[in-house]
Amino acid sequence: MAALIVLTSISVLSLFSLGCVAALSLNYYDKTCPNVESSISNSVKSAATKDRTVIPALLRMHFHDCFIRGCDGSILLDSEGTNKAEKDAAPNGSLHAFFVIDGAKKELEAQCPGVVSCADILAVAARDAVVLAGGPTWEVPKGRKDGRISRASETAGLPSPSFNISQLQQSFALRGLSTDDLAALLGAHTLGFAHCSSFEGRLRNFDSTHDVDPSMRPSFAARLREICPLKGRPRSAGATMDPSPMTFDNTYYRVVLQGKGLFSIDQALLTHPKTKTLVTRFAASHNAFVDAFVRSIVKLSSITGGQEVRRNCRVVN
Ligand code: HEM
Ligand SMILES: *[C@@H]1O[C@H](CO)[C@@H](O)[C@H](O)[C@H]1NC(C)=O
Ligand SMILES: *[C@@H]1O[C@H](CO)[C@@H](O)[C@H](O)[C@H]1NC(C)=O
Protein backbone atom coordinates (compact mmCIF):
# COMPACT_ATOMS: atom_id res chain seq x y z
CA MET A 1 0.00 0.00 0.00
CA ALA A 2 2.73 2.46 1.03
CA ALA A 3 4.71 1.53 -2.08
CA LEU A 4 1.68 2.22 -4.20
CA ILE A 5 1.23 5.67 -2.71
CA VAL A 6 4.89 6.50 -3.30
CA LEU A 7 4.65 5.29 -6.90
CA THR A 8 1.54 7.35 -7.51
CA SER A 9 3.08 10.50 -6.15
CA ILE A 10 6.22 9.97 -8.22
CA SER A 11 4.19 9.68 -11.39
CA VAL A 12 2.18 12.78 -10.52
CA LEU A 13 5.41 14.66 -9.83
CA SER A 14 6.97 13.56 -13.11
CA LEU A 15 3.87 14.69 -14.97
CA PHE A 16 4.44 18.14 -13.56
CA SER A 17 8.12 18.22 -14.31
CA LEU A 18 7.55 17.03 -17.88
CA GLY A 19 5.29 20.01 -18.35
CA CYS A 20 2.25 17.94 -19.27
CA VAL A 21 0.21 19.93 -16.80
CA ALA A 22 -0.15 23.36 -18.36
CA ALA A 23 -0.56 26.19 -15.89
CA LEU A 24 -3.69 28.12 -16.72
CA SER A 25 -4.20 31.76 -15.81
CA LEU A 26 -6.83 34.43 -16.17
CA ASN A 27 -4.46 36.91 -17.82
CA TYR A 28 -2.69 34.42 -20.09
CA TYR A 29 -3.24 36.46 -23.29
CA ASP A 30 -3.10 39.96 -21.80
CA LYS A 31 0.14 40.80 -23.61
CA THR A 32 -0.12 38.51 -26.64
CA CYS A 33 -3.78 38.85 -27.63
CA PRO A 34 -5.56 41.36 -25.43
CA ASN A 35 -8.94 41.26 -27.20
CA VAL A 36 -9.25 37.50 -27.13
CA GLU A 37 -12.35 37.35 -24.94
CA SER A 38 -14.36 40.10 -26.64
CA SER A 39 -13.49 38.67 -30.03
CA ILE A 40 -14.77 35.19 -29.10
CA SER A 41 -17.86 36.65 -27.40
CA ASN A 42 -18.74 38.57 -30.57
CA SER A 43 -18.40 35.45 -32.70
CA VAL A 44 -20.62 33.44 -30.35
CA LYS A 45 -23.18 36.24 -30.10
CA SER A 46 -23.53 36.70 -33.83
CA ALA A 47 -23.82 32.96 -34.45
CA ALA A 48 -26.41 32.58 -31.68
CA THR A 49 -28.48 35.42 -33.10
CA LYS A 50 -28.88 33.45 -36.32
CA ASP A 51 -29.17 30.00 -34.73
CA ARG A 52 -30.04 29.66 -31.03
CA THR A 53 -29.13 25.97 -31.02
CA VAL A 54 -25.42 26.79 -31.08
CA ILE A 55 -25.79 27.77 -27.40
CA PRO A 56 -26.39 24.27 -25.98
CA ALA A 57 -24.16 22.77 -28.66
CA LEU A 58 -21.09 24.78 -27.55
CA LEU A 59 -21.56 23.81 -23.91
CA ARG A 60 -21.87 20.14 -24.75
CA MET A 61 -18.91 20.29 -27.12
CA HIS A 62 -16.69 21.67 -24.37
CA PHE A 63 -17.73 18.85 -22.02
CA HIS A 64 -16.97 16.19 -24.63
CA ASP A 65 -13.65 17.84 -25.40
CA CYS A 66 -12.58 17.84 -21.74
CA PHE A 67 -13.65 14.25 -21.05
CA ILE A 68 -11.37 12.82 -23.73
CA ARG A 69 -7.63 13.60 -23.41
CA GLY A 70 -8.45 16.74 -21.41
CA CYS A 71 -9.66 20.06 -22.82
CA ASP A 72 -7.33 19.95 -25.81
CA GLY A 73 -9.59 20.69 -28.75
CA SER A 74 -9.55 17.02 -29.79
CA ILE A 75 -13.30 17.24 -30.45
CA LEU A 76 -12.62 19.88 -33.11
CA LEU A 77 -10.27 17.82 -35.30
CA ASP A 78 -11.68 16.40 -38.53
CA SER A 79 -11.23 12.79 -39.55
CA GLU A 80 -8.22 12.44 -41.80
CA GLY A 81 -7.11 9.55 -43.99
CA THR A 82 -7.84 6.33 -42.14
CA ASN A 83 -8.22 8.09 -38.79
CA LYS A 84 -11.84 8.54 -37.75
CA ALA A 85 -12.03 11.49 -35.34
CA GLU A 86 -14.05 11.88 -32.11
CA LYS A 87 -16.59 14.12 -33.81
CA ASP A 88 -17.48 11.32 -36.23
CA ALA A 89 -18.24 8.77 -33.53
CA ALA A 90 -21.74 7.77 -32.48
CA PRO A 91 -22.27 10.04 -29.40
CA ASN A 92 -22.01 13.08 -31.70
CA GLY A 93 -25.81 13.52 -31.61
CA SER A 94 -26.12 17.26 -31.21
CA LEU A 95 -22.56 18.36 -31.94
CA HIS A 96 -22.98 20.90 -34.70
CA ALA A 97 -21.57 24.29 -33.75
CA PHE A 98 -18.07 23.70 -35.14
CA PHE A 99 -18.49 26.65 -37.50
CA VAL A 100 -18.66 29.02 -34.52
CA ILE A 101 -15.20 27.94 -33.35
CA ASP A 102 -13.87 28.16 -36.93
CA GLY A 103 -15.19 31.72 -37.19
CA ALA A 104 -13.70 32.79 -33.86
CA LYS A 105 -10.36 31.20 -34.75
CA LYS A 106 -10.24 33.02 -38.08
CA GLU A 107 -10.78 36.37 -36.34
CA LEU A 108 -8.08 35.61 -33.77
CA GLU A 109 -5.57 34.42 -36.35
CA ALA A 110 -5.98 37.80 -38.05
CA GLN A 111 -5.38 39.65 -34.76
CA CYS A 112 -2.66 37.51 -33.18
CA PRO A 113 -1.53 34.63 -35.41
CA GLY A 114 -0.55 31.35 -33.80
CA VAL A 115 -1.29 32.52 -30.26
CA VAL A 116 -4.74 31.40 -29.08
CA SER A 117 -5.41 27.69 -28.76
CA CYS A 118 -8.59 26.12 -30.11
CA ALA A 119 -9.15 24.50 -26.71
CA ASP A 120 -9.18 27.97 -25.08
CA ILE A 121 -11.57 29.30 -27.73
CA LEU A 122 -13.98 26.47 -26.97
CA ALA A 123 -13.72 27.00 -23.19
CA VAL A 124 -14.48 30.71 -23.54
CA ALA A 125 -17.25 30.07 -26.08
CA ALA A 126 -18.93 27.59 -23.70
CA ARG A 127 -18.93 30.25 -20.96
CA ASP A 128 -20.34 32.83 -23.39
CA ALA A 129 -23.06 30.38 -24.40
CA VAL A 130 -24.14 29.96 -20.78
CA VAL A 131 -24.24 33.76 -20.37
CA LEU A 132 -26.34 34.17 -23.53
CA ALA A 133 -28.80 31.64 -22.12
CA GLY A 134 -29.24 33.83 -19.04
CA GLY A 135 -26.90 31.80 -16.86
CA PRO A 136 -24.02 32.88 -14.62
CA THR A 137 -20.75 34.27 -15.87
CA TRP A 138 -17.27 33.37 -14.65
CA GLU A 139 -13.65 34.08 -15.46
CA VAL A 140 -12.17 31.41 -17.71
CA PRO A 141 -8.57 30.43 -16.91
CA LYS A 142 -6.66 30.22 -20.21
CA GLY A 143 -3.46 28.73 -21.57
CA ARG A 144 -4.67 25.32 -22.73
CA LYS A 145 -2.75 23.70 -25.55
CA ASP A 146 -4.27 21.80 -28.45
CA GLY A 147 -3.74 18.09 -28.82
CA ARG A 148 -2.69 16.20 -31.93
CA ILE A 149 -4.82 13.08 -31.49
CA SER A 150 -8.54 12.53 -31.93
CA ARG A 151 -9.86 8.99 -32.15
CA ALA A 152 -13.50 8.01 -32.59
CA SER A 153 -12.84 4.84 -30.58
CA GLU A 154 -11.98 6.90 -27.49
CA THR A 155 -15.52 8.28 -27.29
CA ALA A 156 -16.35 4.88 -25.81
CA GLY A 157 -14.84 6.41 -22.65
CA LEU A 158 -17.64 8.97 -22.41
CA PRO A 159 -20.32 8.24 -19.84
CA SER A 160 -23.53 6.78 -21.25
CA PRO A 161 -26.96 8.32 -20.56
CA SER A 162 -28.02 4.99 -19.06
CA PHE A 163 -25.21 4.81 -16.46
CA ASN A 164 -26.16 4.22 -12.83
CA ILE A 165 -24.86 6.44 -10.03
CA SER A 166 -21.74 4.41 -9.28
CA GLN A 167 -20.75 4.28 -12.95
CA LEU A 168 -21.24 8.05 -13.14
CA GLN A 169 -19.16 8.65 -10.02
CA GLN A 170 -16.41 6.45 -11.39
CA SER A 171 -16.38 8.17 -14.78
CA PHE A 172 -16.13 11.59 -13.12
CA ALA A 173 -13.54 10.45 -10.57
CA LEU A 174 -11.29 9.31 -13.42
CA ARG A 175 -11.14 12.97 -14.44
CA GLY A 176 -10.63 14.26 -10.90
CA LEU A 177 -14.27 15.30 -10.56
CA SER A 178 -16.26 14.63 -7.41
CA THR A 179 -19.82 13.57 -6.71
CA ASP A 180 -20.62 17.24 -6.01
CA ASP A 181 -19.22 18.16 -9.42
CA LEU A 182 -21.39 15.47 -11.00
CA ALA A 183 -24.58 16.81 -9.43
CA ALA A 184 -23.77 20.40 -10.40
CA LEU A 185 -22.53 19.73 -13.94
CA LEU A 186 -25.54 17.66 -14.93
CA GLY A 187 -27.48 20.89 -14.43
CA ALA A 188 -26.14 21.77 -17.91
CA HIS A 189 -29.03 19.63 -19.08
CA THR A 190 -31.18 22.67 -18.39
CA LEU A 191 -30.20 23.56 -21.97
CA GLY A 192 -30.78 21.75 -25.22
CA PHE A 193 -32.31 18.83 -26.95
CA ALA A 194 -31.91 15.05 -27.17
CA HIS A 195 -32.71 12.63 -29.96
CA CYS A 196 -35.02 9.68 -29.26
CA SER A 197 -32.10 7.27 -29.53
CA SER A 198 -30.58 8.80 -26.39
CA PHE A 199 -33.50 7.85 -24.11
CA GLU A 200 -35.86 5.44 -25.87
CA GLY A 201 -34.35 2.45 -24.10
CA ARG A 202 -36.37 3.63 -21.11
CA LEU A 203 -39.69 3.69 -22.97
CA ARG A 204 -40.18 0.08 -24.15
CA ASN A 205 -38.84 -3.35 -23.10
CA PHE A 206 -36.85 -1.65 -20.35
CA ASP A 207 -35.97 -4.86 -18.52
CA SER A 208 -37.35 -8.30 -17.82
CA THR A 209 -39.90 -7.00 -15.32
CA HIS A 210 -40.68 -3.48 -16.57
CA ASP A 211 -41.80 -2.25 -19.97
CA VAL A 212 -41.09 1.35 -18.93
CA ASP A 213 -38.24 2.48 -16.67
CA PRO A 214 -39.89 2.60 -13.23
CA SER A 215 -37.90 5.72 -12.35
CA MET A 216 -39.84 7.60 -15.05
CA ARG A 217 -43.24 9.10 -14.36
CA PRO A 218 -45.74 7.05 -16.43
CA SER A 219 -47.53 10.03 -17.97
CA PHE A 220 -44.18 11.42 -19.07
CA ALA A 221 -43.21 8.07 -20.60
CA ALA A 222 -46.51 7.95 -22.50
CA ARG A 223 -45.84 11.36 -24.00
CA LEU A 224 -42.32 10.40 -25.01
CA ARG A 225 -43.54 7.21 -26.67
CA GLU A 226 -45.73 9.37 -28.91
CA ILE A 227 -42.81 11.63 -29.75
CA CYS A 228 -40.61 8.61 -30.48
CA PRO A 229 -42.74 6.06 -32.36
CA LEU A 230 -40.91 2.91 -33.42
CA LYS A 231 -41.69 3.48 -37.09
CA GLY A 232 -41.84 6.45 -39.40
CA ARG A 233 -40.32 9.12 -37.23
CA PRO A 234 -38.11 11.88 -38.58
CA ARG A 235 -34.41 11.62 -37.77
CA SER A 236 -34.74 14.83 -35.81
CA ALA A 237 -37.38 13.44 -33.42
CA GLY A 238 -36.63 13.96 -29.74
CA ALA A 239 -37.32 16.06 -26.70
CA THR A 240 -35.79 18.79 -24.60
CA MET A 241 -34.34 17.86 -21.22
CA ASP A 242 -36.20 20.65 -19.47
CA PRO A 243 -39.30 22.69 -20.42
CA SER A 244 -37.20 25.88 -20.81
CA PRO A 245 -34.39 24.52 -23.00
CA MET A 246 -32.97 27.90 -23.97
CA THR A 247 -32.82 29.32 -20.45
CA PHE A 248 -30.03 28.37 -18.08
CA ASP A 249 -32.00 27.89 -14.87
CA ASN A 250 -32.56 25.31 -12.13
CA THR A 251 -35.70 23.83 -13.73
CA TYR A 252 -33.73 20.69 -14.62
CA TYR A 253 -33.55 19.74 -10.92
CA ARG A 254 -37.28 20.31 -10.40
CA VAL A 255 -38.01 18.10 -13.37
CA VAL A 256 -35.80 15.35 -11.95
CA LEU A 257 -37.67 15.53 -8.63
CA GLN A 258 -40.91 15.00 -10.59
CA GLY A 259 -39.62 11.85 -12.33
CA LYS A 260 -39.40 13.72 -15.61
CA GLY A 261 -35.66 13.56 -16.17
CA LEU A 262 -35.13 12.49 -19.77
CA PHE A 263 -32.14 10.19 -19.24
CA SER A 264 -31.53 7.42 -16.71
CA ILE A 265 -28.56 9.43 -15.41
CA ASP A 266 -30.87 12.28 -14.49
CA GLN A 267 -33.04 10.04 -12.32
CA ALA A 268 -29.93 8.26 -11.04
CA LEU A 269 -29.08 11.43 -9.12
CA LEU A 270 -31.92 10.53 -6.75
CA THR A 271 -30.49 7.11 -5.94
CA HIS A 272 -27.57 8.34 -3.80
CA PRO A 273 -28.10 10.35 -0.61
CA LYS A 274 -25.45 12.93 -1.50
CA THR A 275 -26.67 13.69 -5.01
CA LYS A 276 -30.29 13.53 -3.90
CA THR A 277 -29.61 16.21 -1.28
CA LEU A 278 -27.93 18.37 -3.91
CA VAL A 279 -30.77 17.94 -6.43
CA THR A 280 -33.21 19.04 -3.74
CA ARG A 281 -31.05 22.00 -2.78
CA PHE A 282 -30.50 23.14 -6.38
CA ALA A 283 -34.22 22.72 -7.20
CA ALA A 284 -34.99 25.08 -4.33
CA SER A 285 -32.28 27.65 -4.99
CA HIS A 286 -31.16 29.01 -8.33
CA ASN A 287 -28.19 30.70 -6.63
CA ALA A 288 -27.03 27.53 -4.91
CA PHE A 289 -27.10 25.81 -8.31
CA VAL A 290 -25.24 28.47 -10.29
CA ASP A 291 -22.56 28.89 -7.60
CA ALA A 292 -21.91 25.16 -7.62
CA PHE A 293 -22.06 24.97 -11.42
CA VAL A 294 -19.45 27.70 -11.83
CA ARG A 295 -17.06 26.03 -9.37
CA SER A 296 -17.42 22.68 -11.09
CA ILE A 297 -17.21 23.84 -14.68
CA VAL A 298 -13.99 25.71 -13.95
CA LYS A 299 -12.65 22.40 -12.61
CA LEU A 300 -13.85 20.45 -15.64
CA SER A 301 -12.53 23.12 -17.94
CA SER A 302 -9.08 23.05 -16.31
CA ILE A 303 -8.28 19.44 -17.23
CA THR A 304 -5.52 20.08 -19.74
CA GLY A 305 -3.80 17.80 -22.21
CA GLY A 306 -2.46 19.33 -25.44
CA GLN A 307 0.93 20.38 -26.79
CA GLU A 308 0.54 23.00 -29.51
CA VAL A 309 -1.49 25.98 -30.70
CA ARG A 310 -3.23 24.84 -33.85
CA ARG A 311 -3.49 27.28 -36.74
CA ASN A 312 -6.66 25.61 -37.99
CA CYS A 313 -8.88 24.01 -35.35
CA ARG A 314 -9.77 21.14 -37.71
CA VAL A 315 -6.21 19.93 -38.45
CA VAL A 316 -3.01 19.47 -36.46
CA ASN A 317 -0.09 21.76 -37.34
C1 HEM B 1 -22.72 11.75 -17.28
C2 HEM B 1 -22.57 12.71 -18.05
C3 HEM B 1 -23.41 13.05 -19.24
C4 HEM B 1 -24.09 12.26 -20.12
C5 HEM B 1 -24.19 10.75 -20.14
C6 HEM B 1 -24.72 13.13 -21.06
C7 HEM B 1 -25.51 12.71 -22.11
C8 HEM B 1 -26.14 13.54 -23.00
C9 HEM B 1 -26.97 13.11 -24.09
C10 HEM B 1 -27.29 11.66 -24.42
C11 HEM B 1 -27.43 14.21 -24.73
C12 HEM B 1 -28.38 14.24 -25.93
C13 HEM B 1 -27.62 14.05 -27.22
C14 HEM B 1 -28.58 13.85 -28.37
O1 HEM B 1 -29.39 12.93 -28.31
O2 HEM B 1 -28.53 14.63 -29.34
C15 HEM B 1 -26.87 15.35 -24.05
C16 HEM B 1 -27.09 16.64 -24.41
C17 HEM B 1 -26.48 17.71 -23.81
N1 HEM B 1 -25.53 17.66 -22.81
FE1 HEM B 1 -25.04 16.06 -21.73
N2 HEM B 1 -24.41 14.41 -20.74
C18 HEM B 1 -23.61 14.40 -19.64
C19 HEM B 1 -23.04 15.48 -19.01
C20 HEM B 1 -23.05 16.75 -19.51
C21 HEM B 1 -22.24 17.83 -19.02
C22 HEM B 1 -21.24 17.71 -17.88
C23 HEM B 1 -22.54 18.92 -19.78
C24 HEM B 1 -21.97 20.30 -19.73
C25 HEM B 1 -21.35 20.82 -18.72
C26 HEM B 1 -23.56 18.51 -20.73
C27 HEM B 1 -24.18 19.33 -21.63
C28 HEM B 1 -25.16 18.94 -22.52
C29 HEM B 1 -25.91 19.87 -23.34
C30 HEM B 1 -25.83 21.39 -23.28
C31 HEM B 1 -26.74 19.10 -24.17
C32 HEM B 1 -27.69 19.62 -25.24
C33 HEM B 1 -26.97 19.65 -26.56
C34 HEM B 1 -27.75 20.32 -27.68
O3 HEM B 1 -28.94 20.57 -27.56
O4 HEM B 1 -27.12 20.60 -28.72
N3 HEM B 1 -23.83 17.19 -20.55
N4 HEM B 1 -26.09 14.92 -23.01
C1 LIG C 1 -21.63 11.89 -36.63
O1 LIG C 1 -21.09 10.62 -36.89
C2 LIG C 1 -21.52 10.04 -38.10
C3 LIG C 1 -20.91 8.65 -38.21
O2 LIG C 1 -21.08 7.93 -37.05
C4 LIG C 1 -21.09 10.94 -39.27
O3 LIG C 1 -21.56 10.41 -40.49
C5 LIG C 1 -21.65 12.36 -39.08
O4 LIG C 1 -21.14 13.20 -40.06
C6 LIG C 1 -21.25 12.89 -37.71
N1 LIG C 1 -21.91 14.18 -37.46
C7 LIG C 1 -21.24 15.29 -37.15
C8 LIG C 1 -22.07 16.48 -36.87
O5 LIG C 1 -20.03 15.35 -37.08
C1 LIG D 1 -24.15 -0.10 -11.61
O1 LIG D 1 -23.87 -0.89 -12.74
C2 LIG D 1 -22.74 -1.75 -12.58
C3 LIG D 1 -22.43 -2.38 -13.93
O2 LIG D 1 -23.59 -2.87 -14.55
C4 LIG D 1 -23.03 -2.74 -11.47
O3 LIG D 1 -21.91 -3.59 -11.29
C5 LIG D 1 -23.32 -1.98 -10.19
O4 LIG D 1 -23.67 -2.86 -9.16
C6 LIG D 1 -24.43 -0.97 -10.39
N1 LIG D 1 -24.51 -0.11 -9.23
C7 LIG D 1 -25.64 0.35 -8.72
C8 LIG D 1 -25.55 1.26 -7.55
O5 LIG D 1 -26.73 0.04 -9.18
XYZ file of C-alpha atoms and ligand atoms in Angstrom:
388
model
C 0.000 0.000 0.000
C 2.726 2.457 1.028
C 4.706 1.525 -2.079
C 1.682 2.220 -4.200
C 1.229 5.665 -2.709
C 4.888 6.500 -3.301
C 4.648 5.293 -6.895
C 1.536 7.346 -7.506
C 3.082 10.505 -6.147
C 6.217 9.970 -8.216
C 4.190 9.684 -11.394
C 2.179 12.782 -10.519
C 5.413 14.656 -9.834
C 6.970 13.557 -13.111
C 3.867 14.690 -14.974
C 4.436 18.144 -13.555
C 8.125 18.225 -14.306
C 7.550 17.029 -17.882
C 5.293 20.012 -18.352
C 2.253 17.936 -19.275
C 0.210 19.928 -16.803
C -0.148 23.358 -18.358
C -0.561 26.190 -15.887
C -3.690 28.121 -16.718
C -4.198 31.756 -15.807
C -6.831 34.433 -16.167
C -4.461 36.911 -17.820
C -2.694 34.418 -20.092
C -3.242 36.457 -23.290
C -3.096 39.961 -21.797
C 0.142 40.797 -23.607
C -0.116 38.510 -26.636
C -3.776 38.847 -27.635
C -5.557 41.362 -25.425
C -8.943 41.257 -27.201
C -9.252 37.501 -27.132
C -12.353 37.351 -24.944
C -14.363 40.100 -26.637
C -13.492 38.673 -30.031
C -14.768 35.191 -29.096
C -17.860 36.649 -27.405
C -18.740 38.570 -30.568
C -18.403 35.446 -32.700
C -20.620 33.439 -30.351
C -23.183 36.235 -30.098
C -23.526 36.701 -33.830
C -23.822 32.956 -34.445
C -26.410 32.581 -31.678
C -28.485 35.418 -33.105
C -28.880 33.446 -36.324
C -29.168 30.002 -34.731
C -30.036 29.661 -31.034
C -29.134 25.968 -31.022
C -25.423 26.786 -31.076
C -25.786 27.766 -27.399
C -26.386 24.268 -25.979
C -24.156 22.769 -28.660
C -21.094 24.779 -27.547
C -21.556 23.809 -23.912
C -21.865 20.136 -24.745
C -18.905 20.289 -27.117
C -16.687 21.670 -24.370
C -17.729 18.849 -22.023
C -16.968 16.189 -24.630
C -13.648 17.835 -25.397
C -12.581 17.837 -21.738
C -13.645 14.253 -21.050
C -11.370 12.822 -23.735
C -7.634 13.604 -23.411
C -8.448 16.742 -21.411
C -9.663 20.060 -22.815
C -7.325 19.949 -25.813
C -9.591 20.694 -28.749
C -9.548 17.020 -29.794
C -13.296 17.236 -30.447
C -12.620 19.884 -33.105
C -10.268 17.819 -35.296
C -11.675 16.403 -38.526
C -11.226 12.789 -39.555
C -8.218 12.436 -41.802
C -7.107 9.551 -43.988
C -7.842 6.331 -42.140
C -8.221 8.088 -38.789
C -11.843 8.541 -37.748
C -12.029 11.487 -35.337
C -14.051 11.876 -32.109
C -16.591 14.121 -33.810
C -17.479 11.324 -36.226
C -18.243 8.765 -33.531
C -21.743 7.773 -32.477
C -22.269 10.039 -29.403
C -22.010 13.084 -31.696
C -25.814 13.521 -31.607
C -26.119 17.257 -31.215
C -22.561 18.359 -31.936
C -22.980 20.904 -34.698
C -21.567 24.285 -33.750
C -18.071 23.704 -35.137
C -18.495 26.647 -37.497
C -18.657 29.016 -34.524
C -15.204 27.941 -33.354
C -13.866 28.156 -36.929
C -15.185 31.721 -37.194
C -13.704 32.795 -33.864
C -10.359 31.196 -34.754
C -10.242 33.024 -38.079
C -10.778 36.374 -36.338
C -8.080 35.606 -33.769
C -5.566 34.421 -36.348
C -5.984 37.799 -38.053
C -5.376 39.653 -34.761
C -2.655 37.510 -33.181
C -1.534 34.631 -35.412
C -0.547 31.348 -33.799
C -1.291 32.518 -30.265
C -4.739 31.402 -29.082
C -5.411 27.688 -28.761
C -8.593 26.121 -30.109
C -9.149 24.505 -26.711
C -9.177 27.965 -25.080
C -11.568 29.300 -27.732
C -13.985 26.470 -26.968
C -13.718 26.997 -23.190
C -14.477 30.711 -23.535
C -17.252 30.068 -26.077
C -18.930 27.588 -23.704
C -18.928 30.254 -20.965
C -20.338 32.826 -23.394
C -23.060 30.378 -24.401
C -24.141 29.961 -20.776
C -24.238 33.756 -20.371
C -26.339 34.172 -23.530
C -28.803 31.641 -22.119
C -29.237 33.831 -19.036
C -26.897 31.799 -16.860
C -24.023 32.883 -14.624
C -20.747 34.272 -15.870
C -17.270 33.371 -14.645
C -13.651 34.079 -15.461
C -12.166 31.413 -17.708
C -8.572 30.430 -16.910
C -6.661 30.219 -20.213
C -3.456 28.730 -21.575
C -4.671 25.316 -22.730
C -2.749 23.704 -25.547
C -4.270 21.799 -28.452
C -3.738 18.088 -28.820
C -2.691 16.197 -31.926
C -4.817 13.083 -31.487
C -8.545 12.532 -31.935
C -9.864 8.991 -32.148
C -13.499 8.014 -32.593
C -12.837 4.842 -30.581
C -11.981 6.900 -27.485
C -15.521 8.285 -27.289
C -16.348 4.881 -25.807
C -14.843 6.409 -22.654
C -17.644 8.968 -22.414
C -20.317 8.241 -19.838
C -23.526 6.783 -21.249
C -26.961 8.318 -20.562
C -28.016 4.994 -19.057
C -25.208 4.815 -16.465
C -26.162 4.220 -12.833
C -24.860 6.438 -10.033
C -21.739 4.411 -9.280
C -20.748 4.283 -12.948
C -21.239 8.053 -13.136
C -19.157 8.654 -10.024
C -16.406 6.450 -11.393
C -16.378 8.168 -14.778
C -16.130 11.589 -13.120
C -13.537 10.448 -10.567
C -11.292 9.307 -13.418
C -11.140 12.968 -14.436
C -10.631 14.258 -10.896
C -14.268 15.296 -10.564
C -16.263 14.630 -7.413
C -19.821 13.572 -6.705
C -20.618 17.236 -6.006
C -19.222 18.158 -9.425
C -21.388 15.465 -10.999
C -24.576 16.813 -9.427
C -23.770 20.398 -10.398
C -22.533 19.730 -13.944
C -25.536 17.661 -14.927
C -27.483 20.891 -14.431
C -26.144 21.769 -17.906
C -29.031 19.632 -19.083
C -31.182 22.667 -18.395
C -30.201 23.557 -21.972
C -30.783 21.754 -25.220
C -32.312 18.828 -26.951
C -31.906 15.052 -27.169
C -32.708 12.632 -29.961
C -35.020 9.680 -29.264
C -32.098 7.269 -29.529
C -30.582 8.801 -26.388
C -33.502 7.854 -24.114
C -35.863 5.440 -25.867
C -34.351 2.453 -24.098
C -36.365 3.635 -21.108
C -39.687 3.686 -22.973
C -40.180 0.082 -24.151
C -38.840 -3.354 -23.097
C -36.852 -1.653 -20.346
C -35.969 -4.860 -18.522
C -37.353 -8.302 -17.818
C -39.905 -6.998 -15.324
C -40.684 -3.480 -16.572
C -41.799 -2.252 -19.970
C -41.092 1.346 -18.931
C -38.238 2.483 -16.673
C -39.885 2.604 -13.231
C -37.903 5.722 -12.353
C -39.836 7.602 -15.048
C -43.238 9.105 -14.356
C -45.739 7.051 -16.429
C -47.531 10.032 -17.969
C -44.176 11.422 -19.073
C -43.211 8.075 -20.603
C -46.510 7.953 -22.503
C -45.839 11.361 -24.003
C -42.316 10.404 -25.007
C -43.545 7.211 -26.672
C -45.733 9.374 -28.906
C -42.809 11.628 -29.752
C -40.613 8.607 -30.483
C -42.741 6.057 -32.355
C -40.913 2.913 -33.422
C -41.689 3.483 -37.087
C -41.838 6.454 -39.405
C -40.316 9.117 -37.226
C -38.112 11.880 -38.582
C -34.410 11.621 -37.775
C -34.736 14.829 -35.808
C -37.382 13.436 -33.419
C -36.634 13.959 -29.741
C -37.315 16.057 -26.698
C -35.787 18.788 -24.602
C -34.335 17.856 -21.220
C -36.199 20.651 -19.469
C -39.304 22.687 -20.417
C -37.204 25.878 -20.806
C -34.386 24.516 -22.999
C -32.972 27.895 -23.974
C -32.820 29.320 -20.449
C -30.033 28.374 -18.084
C -32.004 27.894 -14.872
C -32.559 25.311 -12.133
C -35.696 23.828 -13.728
C -33.731 20.694 -14.617
C -33.550 19.740 -10.921
C -37.277 20.310 -10.400
C -38.012 18.102 -13.375
C -35.801 15.354 -11.946
C -37.667 15.525 -8.626
C -40.911 14.998 -10.585
C -39.620 11.848 -12.326
C -39.401 13.719 -15.614
C -35.662 13.558 -16.173
C -35.131 12.491 -19.772
C -32.140 10.189 -19.235
C -31.529 7.423 -16.711
C -28.558 9.426 -15.409
C -30.867 12.284 -14.490
C -33.036 10.038 -12.316
C -29.925 8.255 -11.043
C -29.080 11.427 -9.125
C -31.924 10.532 -6.754
C -30.485 7.112 -5.941
C -27.572 8.338 -3.798
C -28.101 10.348 -0.608
C -25.449 12.928 -1.497
C -26.667 13.690 -5.012
C -30.288 13.530 -3.896
C -29.611 16.206 -1.284
C -27.927 18.367 -3.910
C -30.766 17.943 -6.428
C -33.208 19.036 -3.738
C -31.046 22.002 -2.776
C -30.502 23.141 -6.384
C -34.216 22.722 -7.199
C -34.993 25.080 -4.326
C -32.280 27.645 -4.992
C -31.155 29.013 -8.327
C -28.189 30.695 -6.628
C -27.034 27.530 -4.915
C -27.103 25.814 -8.314
C -25.237 28.468 -10.290
C -22.563 28.894 -7.602
C -21.914 25.161 -7.622
C -22.060 24.974 -11.415
C -19.450 27.697 -11.835
C -17.060 26.031 -9.370
C -17.425 22.677 -11.093
C -17.214 23.840 -14.685
C -13.992 25.707 -13.946
C -12.650 22.402 -12.607
C -13.852 20.453 -15.643
C -12.525 23.122 -17.938
C -9.084 23.047 -16.314
C -8.281 19.438 -17.231
C -5.521 20.075 -19.744
C -3.799 17.799 -22.211
C -2.458 19.328 -25.438
C 0.934 20.379 -26.789
C 0.539 23.002 -29.511
C -1.491 25.979 -30.699
C -3.231 24.844 -33.846
C -3.491 27.278 -36.739
C -6.656 25.608 -37.989
C -8.877 24.006 -35.346
C -9.766 21.138 -37.706
C -6.208 19.934 -38.445
C -3.008 19.474 -36.458
C -0.091 21.756 -37.336
C -22.717 11.747 -17.283
C -22.567 12.709 -18.050
C -23.410 13.053 -19.238
C -24.086 12.265 -20.116
C -24.187 10.748 -20.143
C -24.723 13.132 -21.061
C -25.507 12.709 -22.114
C -26.139 13.542 -23.004
C -26.972 13.111 -24.087
C -27.287 11.656 -24.425
C -27.426 14.208 -24.730
C -28.376 14.236 -25.930
C -27.624 14.055 -27.225
C -28.582 13.852 -28.365
O -29.389 12.929 -28.306
O -28.530 14.629 -29.337
C -26.874 15.347 -24.051
C -27.089 16.640 -24.409
C -26.478 17.713 -23.811
N -25.525 17.657 -22.813
Fe -25.036 16.057 -21.726
N -24.415 14.410 -20.742
C -23.612 14.403 -19.640
C -23.044 15.485 -19.008
C -23.054 16.753 -19.507
C -22.245 17.829 -19.019
C -21.239 17.712 -17.883
C -22.541 18.920 -19.785
C -21.967 20.300 -19.726
C -21.347 20.822 -18.719
C -23.565 18.509 -20.727
C -24.185 19.327 -21.626
C -25.158 18.941 -22.523
C -25.911 19.872 -23.342
C -25.829 21.388 -23.280
C -26.735 19.103 -24.171
C -27.694 19.618 -25.237
C -26.970 19.649 -26.562
C -27.753 20.324 -27.678
O -28.938 20.569 -27.563
O -27.119 20.600 -28.721
N -23.832 17.188 -20.547
N -26.091 14.923 -23.011
C -21.632 11.887 -36.627
O -21.089 10.615 -36.893
C -21.521 10.043 -38.095
C -20.907 8.645 -38.212
O -21.079 7.933 -37.049
C -21.086 10.942 -39.273
O -21.563 10.409 -40.492
C -21.647 12.356 -39.077
O -21.143 13.203 -40.064
C -21.253 12.894 -37.708
N -21.907 14.177 -37.465
C -21.242 15.291 -37.154
C -22.066 16.482 -36.874
O -20.030 15.347 -37.080
C -24.149 -0.102 -11.612
O -23.868 -0.892 -12.744
C -22.735 -1.748 -12.579
C -22.426 -2.379 -13.927
O -23.585 -2.870 -14.546
C -23.029 -2.739 -11.472
O -21.908 -3.589 -11.288
C -23.315 -1.976 -10.189
O -23.673 -2.859 -9.164
C -24.429 -0.968 -10.393
N -24.513 -0.106 -9.230
C -25.641 0.349 -8.722
C -25.551 1.257 -7.548
O -26.732 0.040 -9.182
